[in-house]
Tab-separated table of C-alpha atoms in Angstrom:
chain	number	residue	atom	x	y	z
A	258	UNK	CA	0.000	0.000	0.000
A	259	UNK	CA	1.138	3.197	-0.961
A	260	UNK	CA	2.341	5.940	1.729
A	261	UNK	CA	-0.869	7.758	-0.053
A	262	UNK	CA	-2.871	5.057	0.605
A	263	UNK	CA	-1.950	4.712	4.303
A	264	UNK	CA	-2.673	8.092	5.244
A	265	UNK	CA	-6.036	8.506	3.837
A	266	UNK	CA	-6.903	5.040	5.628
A	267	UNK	CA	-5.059	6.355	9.024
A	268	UNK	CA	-7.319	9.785	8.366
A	269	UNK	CA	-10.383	7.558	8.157
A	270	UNK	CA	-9.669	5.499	11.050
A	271	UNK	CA	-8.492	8.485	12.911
A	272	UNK	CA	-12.331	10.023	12.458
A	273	UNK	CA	-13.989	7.430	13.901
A	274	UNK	CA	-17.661	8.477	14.888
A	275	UNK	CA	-20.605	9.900	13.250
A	276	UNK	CA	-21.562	13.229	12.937
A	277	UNK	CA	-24.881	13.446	12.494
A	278	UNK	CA	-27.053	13.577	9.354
A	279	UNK	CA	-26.965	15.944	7.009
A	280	UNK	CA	-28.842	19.220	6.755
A	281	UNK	CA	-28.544	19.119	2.842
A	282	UNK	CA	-32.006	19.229	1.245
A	283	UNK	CA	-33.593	21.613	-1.384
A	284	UNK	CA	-33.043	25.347	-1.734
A	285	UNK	CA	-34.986	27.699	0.372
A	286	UNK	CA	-38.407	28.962	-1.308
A	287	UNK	CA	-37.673	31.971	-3.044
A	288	UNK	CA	-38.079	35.166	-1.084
A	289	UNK	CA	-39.714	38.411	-2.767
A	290	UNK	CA	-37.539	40.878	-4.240
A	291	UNK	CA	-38.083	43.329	-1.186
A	292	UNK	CA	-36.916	40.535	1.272
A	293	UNK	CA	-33.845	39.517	-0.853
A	294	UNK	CA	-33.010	43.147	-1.369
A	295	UNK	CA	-33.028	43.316	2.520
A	296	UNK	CA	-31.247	40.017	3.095
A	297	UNK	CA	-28.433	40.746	0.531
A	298	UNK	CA	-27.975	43.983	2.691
A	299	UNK	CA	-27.317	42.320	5.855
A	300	UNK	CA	-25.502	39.978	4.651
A	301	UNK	CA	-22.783	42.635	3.071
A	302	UNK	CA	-22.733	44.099	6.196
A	303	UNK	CA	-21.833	40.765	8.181
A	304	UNK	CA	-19.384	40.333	6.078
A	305	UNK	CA	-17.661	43.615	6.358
A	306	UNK	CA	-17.566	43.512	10.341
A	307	UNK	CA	-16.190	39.817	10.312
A	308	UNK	CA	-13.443	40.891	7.458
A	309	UNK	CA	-12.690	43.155	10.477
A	310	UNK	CA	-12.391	40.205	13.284
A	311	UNK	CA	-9.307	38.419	11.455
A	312	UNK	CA	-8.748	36.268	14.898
A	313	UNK	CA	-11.313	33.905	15.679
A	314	UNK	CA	-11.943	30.164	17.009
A	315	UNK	CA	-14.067	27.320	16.951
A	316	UNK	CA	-14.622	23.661	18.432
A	317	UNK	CA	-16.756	21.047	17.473
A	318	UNK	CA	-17.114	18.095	15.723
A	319	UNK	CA	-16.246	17.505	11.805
A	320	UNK	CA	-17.229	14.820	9.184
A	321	UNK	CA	-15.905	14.033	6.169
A	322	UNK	CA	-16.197	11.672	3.747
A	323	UNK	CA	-14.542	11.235	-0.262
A	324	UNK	CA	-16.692	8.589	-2.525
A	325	UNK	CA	-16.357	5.395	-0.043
A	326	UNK	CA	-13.885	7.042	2.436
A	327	UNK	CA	-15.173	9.287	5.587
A	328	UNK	CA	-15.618	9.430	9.079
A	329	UNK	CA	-15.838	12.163	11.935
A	330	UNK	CA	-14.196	13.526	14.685
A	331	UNK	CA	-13.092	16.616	17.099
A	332	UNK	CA	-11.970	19.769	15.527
A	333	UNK	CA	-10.294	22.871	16.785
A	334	UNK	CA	-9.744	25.826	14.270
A	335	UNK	CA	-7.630	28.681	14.929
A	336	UNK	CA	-7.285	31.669	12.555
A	337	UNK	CA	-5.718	34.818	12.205
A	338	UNK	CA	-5.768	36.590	9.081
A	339	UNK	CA	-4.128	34.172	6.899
A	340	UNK	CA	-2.689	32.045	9.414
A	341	UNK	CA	-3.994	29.083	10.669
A	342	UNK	CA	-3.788	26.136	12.362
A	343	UNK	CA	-6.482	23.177	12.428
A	344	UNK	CA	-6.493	20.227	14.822
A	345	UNK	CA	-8.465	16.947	14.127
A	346	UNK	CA	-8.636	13.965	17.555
A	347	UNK	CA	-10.056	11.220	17.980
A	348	UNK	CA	-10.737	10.502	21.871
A	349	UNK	CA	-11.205	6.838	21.579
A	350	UNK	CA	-8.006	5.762	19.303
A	351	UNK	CA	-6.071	8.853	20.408
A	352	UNK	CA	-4.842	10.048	17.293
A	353	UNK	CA	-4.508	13.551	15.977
A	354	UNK	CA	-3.736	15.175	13.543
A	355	UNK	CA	-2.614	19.026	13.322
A	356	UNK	CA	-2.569	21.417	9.989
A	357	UNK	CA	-1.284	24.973	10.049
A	358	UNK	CA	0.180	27.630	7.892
A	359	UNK	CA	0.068	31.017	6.436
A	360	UNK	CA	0.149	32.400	2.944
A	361	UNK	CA	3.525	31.194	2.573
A	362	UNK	CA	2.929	27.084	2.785
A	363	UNK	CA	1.296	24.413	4.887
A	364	UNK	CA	2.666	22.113	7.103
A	365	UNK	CA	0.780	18.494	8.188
A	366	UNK	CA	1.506	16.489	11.210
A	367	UNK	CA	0.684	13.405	12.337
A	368	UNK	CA	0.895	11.248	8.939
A	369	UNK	CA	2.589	8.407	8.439
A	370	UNK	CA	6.173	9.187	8.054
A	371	UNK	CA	6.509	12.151	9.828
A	372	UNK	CA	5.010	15.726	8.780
A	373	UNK	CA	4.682	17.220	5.529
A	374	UNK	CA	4.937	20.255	3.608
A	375	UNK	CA	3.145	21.960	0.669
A	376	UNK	CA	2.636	25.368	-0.840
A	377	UNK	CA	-1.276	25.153	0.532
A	378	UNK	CA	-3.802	23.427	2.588
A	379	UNK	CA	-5.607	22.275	-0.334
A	380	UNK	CA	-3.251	21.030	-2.173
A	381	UNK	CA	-1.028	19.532	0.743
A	382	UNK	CA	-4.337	17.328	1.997
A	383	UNK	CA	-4.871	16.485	-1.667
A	384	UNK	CA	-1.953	14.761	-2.677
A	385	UNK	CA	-0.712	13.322	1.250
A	386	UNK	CA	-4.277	11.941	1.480
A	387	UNK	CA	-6.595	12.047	-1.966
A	388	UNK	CA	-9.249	13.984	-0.030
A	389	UNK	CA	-10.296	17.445	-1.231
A	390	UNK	CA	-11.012	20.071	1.331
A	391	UNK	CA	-11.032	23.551	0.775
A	392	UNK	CA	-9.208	25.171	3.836
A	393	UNK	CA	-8.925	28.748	2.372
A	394	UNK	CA	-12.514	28.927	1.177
A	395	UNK	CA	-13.797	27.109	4.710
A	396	UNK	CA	-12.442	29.883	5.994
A	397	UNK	CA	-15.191	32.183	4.975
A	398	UNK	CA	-17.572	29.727	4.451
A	399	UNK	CA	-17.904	28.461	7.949
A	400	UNK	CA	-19.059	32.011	8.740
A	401	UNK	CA	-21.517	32.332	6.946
A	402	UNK	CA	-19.563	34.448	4.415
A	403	UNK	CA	-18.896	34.209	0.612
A	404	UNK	CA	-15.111	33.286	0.371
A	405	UNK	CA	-12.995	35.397	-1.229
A	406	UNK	CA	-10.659	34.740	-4.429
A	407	UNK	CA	-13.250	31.856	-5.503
A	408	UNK	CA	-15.151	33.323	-7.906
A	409	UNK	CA	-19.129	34.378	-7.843
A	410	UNK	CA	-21.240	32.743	-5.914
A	411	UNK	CA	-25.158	32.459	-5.697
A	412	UNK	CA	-26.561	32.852	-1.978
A	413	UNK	CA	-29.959	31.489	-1.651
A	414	UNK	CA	-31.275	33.741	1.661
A	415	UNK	CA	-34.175	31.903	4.303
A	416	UNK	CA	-36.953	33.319	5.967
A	417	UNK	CA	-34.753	34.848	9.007
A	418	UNK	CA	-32.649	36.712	6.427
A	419	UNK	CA	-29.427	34.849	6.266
A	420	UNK	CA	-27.906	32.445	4.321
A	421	UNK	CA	-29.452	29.088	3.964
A	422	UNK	CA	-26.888	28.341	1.102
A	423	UNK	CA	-24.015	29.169	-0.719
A	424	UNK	CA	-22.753	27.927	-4.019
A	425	UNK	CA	-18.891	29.024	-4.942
A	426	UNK	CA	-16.227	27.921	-6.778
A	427	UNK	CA	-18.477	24.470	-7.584
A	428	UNK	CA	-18.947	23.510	-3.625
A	429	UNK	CA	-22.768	23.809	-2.457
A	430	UNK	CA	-22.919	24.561	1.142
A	431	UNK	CA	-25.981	24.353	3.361
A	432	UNK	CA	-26.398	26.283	6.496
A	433	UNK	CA	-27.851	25.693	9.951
A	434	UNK	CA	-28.108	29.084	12.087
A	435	UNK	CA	-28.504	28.958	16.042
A	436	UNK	CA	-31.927	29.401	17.130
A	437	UNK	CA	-31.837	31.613	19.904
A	438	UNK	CA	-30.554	35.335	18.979
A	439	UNK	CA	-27.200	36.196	20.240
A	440	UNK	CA	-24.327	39.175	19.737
A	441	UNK	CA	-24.106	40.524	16.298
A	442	UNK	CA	-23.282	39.410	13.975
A	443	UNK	CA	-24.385	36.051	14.286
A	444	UNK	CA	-22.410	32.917	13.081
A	445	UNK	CA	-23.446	29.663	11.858
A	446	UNK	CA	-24.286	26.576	14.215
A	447	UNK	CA	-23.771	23.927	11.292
A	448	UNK	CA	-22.661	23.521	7.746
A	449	UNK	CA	-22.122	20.939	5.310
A	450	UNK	CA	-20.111	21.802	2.286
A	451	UNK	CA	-20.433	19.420	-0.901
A	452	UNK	CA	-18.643	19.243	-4.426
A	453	UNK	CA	-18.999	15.833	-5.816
A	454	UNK	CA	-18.070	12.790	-3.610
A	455	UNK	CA	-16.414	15.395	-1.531
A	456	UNK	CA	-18.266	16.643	1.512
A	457	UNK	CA	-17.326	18.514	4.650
A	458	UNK	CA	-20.214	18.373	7.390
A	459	UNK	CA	-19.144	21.006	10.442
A	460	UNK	CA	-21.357	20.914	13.819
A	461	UNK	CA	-20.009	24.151	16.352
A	462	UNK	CA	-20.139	23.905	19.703
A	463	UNK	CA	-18.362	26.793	19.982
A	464	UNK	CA	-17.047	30.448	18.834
A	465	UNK	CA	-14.390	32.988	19.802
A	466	UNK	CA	-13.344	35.865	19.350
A	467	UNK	CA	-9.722	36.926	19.111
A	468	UNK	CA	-8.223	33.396	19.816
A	469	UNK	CA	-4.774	33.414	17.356
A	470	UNK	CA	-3.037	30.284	16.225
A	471	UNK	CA	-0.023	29.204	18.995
A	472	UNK	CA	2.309	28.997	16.359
């Protein structure tokens, strides 16, 4: 088996539990042109006061899956501006893994034969393990935000105003918004992220403000 082929199976055994079940279905109804109007509003106006929170944090638990590969586990996210640094455990085997980086490269730990380095995220987890997650886009996406440098994107708005789905750069993501209101502005409970066989399926349990990577 190649050294490929190893990780991917040690990333699948590493994310061991389930996630939950998806919150993919069909797109919102359509909302009348007054309401969109409204929603599109708000929504540039989230995302120009979180362009203006470059630190933030989250925990919770992740799922991913690539064709006939996937699984779930813990994840930690850490950002600051472009840096980053992502940790993935798995309580009952006790493996981790840990992925950071900046604008200048990537670095993955935890991977059979010792860490890694590549000029990006994306590409990095591409060819170590053959599954395709988009870290720099997640970035934006998992706040509810269209992600910059991917191209247009189509934002399908639900009855409370804020996005119920995003499609970018050929992912589809579907969003789950906490019930309860809470500071401005508000971020996203749940998201699942699909292009393909590729999906990404985030549940928060938690968000911070002004938490920077360690490294």
């Amino acid at each position: 088996m190649s050294a490929r082929a190893l990780t991917a199976a040690a990333l699948a055994a590493l994310l061991s539990a389930c996630a939950g079940t998806a919150v993919r279905g069909p797109a919102p109804p359509p909302l009348a042109p007054a309401a969109v109007a409204a929603a599109e509003a708000a929504q540039t106006q989230r995302e120009t006061a979180l362009r203006l929170q470059p630190q933030w944090s989250l925990s919770g638990r992740i799922a991913l899956s690539n064709g006939r590969n996937g699984g779930s586990g813990r994840i930690d996210w850490r950002q600051d501006g472009e840096r980053y640094e992502v940790a993935l455990s798995a309580p009952v085997t006790r493996q981790s893994w840990r992925l950071s980086g900046d604008a200048g490269g990537a670095r993955l730990e935890g991977v059979e034969g010792g860490p890694r380095r590549g000029p990006d995220a994306a590409t990095l987890l591409r060819e170590t393990t053959g599954w395709d997650i988009p870290v720099a886009a997640l970035n934006d996406w998992v706040r509810g935000l269209r992600a910059q440098g991917q191209g247009p994107a189509r934002v399908d708005y639900g009855a409370d105003g804020r996005p119920a789905r995003i499609e970018q750069g050929g992912w589809r993501i579907d969003y789950r918004w906490p019930e309860a209101g809470g500071a401005e502005p508000v971020l996203p409970a749940r998201l699942d992220a699909v292009r393909g066989e590729a999906k990404v399926k985030l549940i928060v349990d938690e968000w911070q403000a002004n938490a920077a990577p360690s490294g």
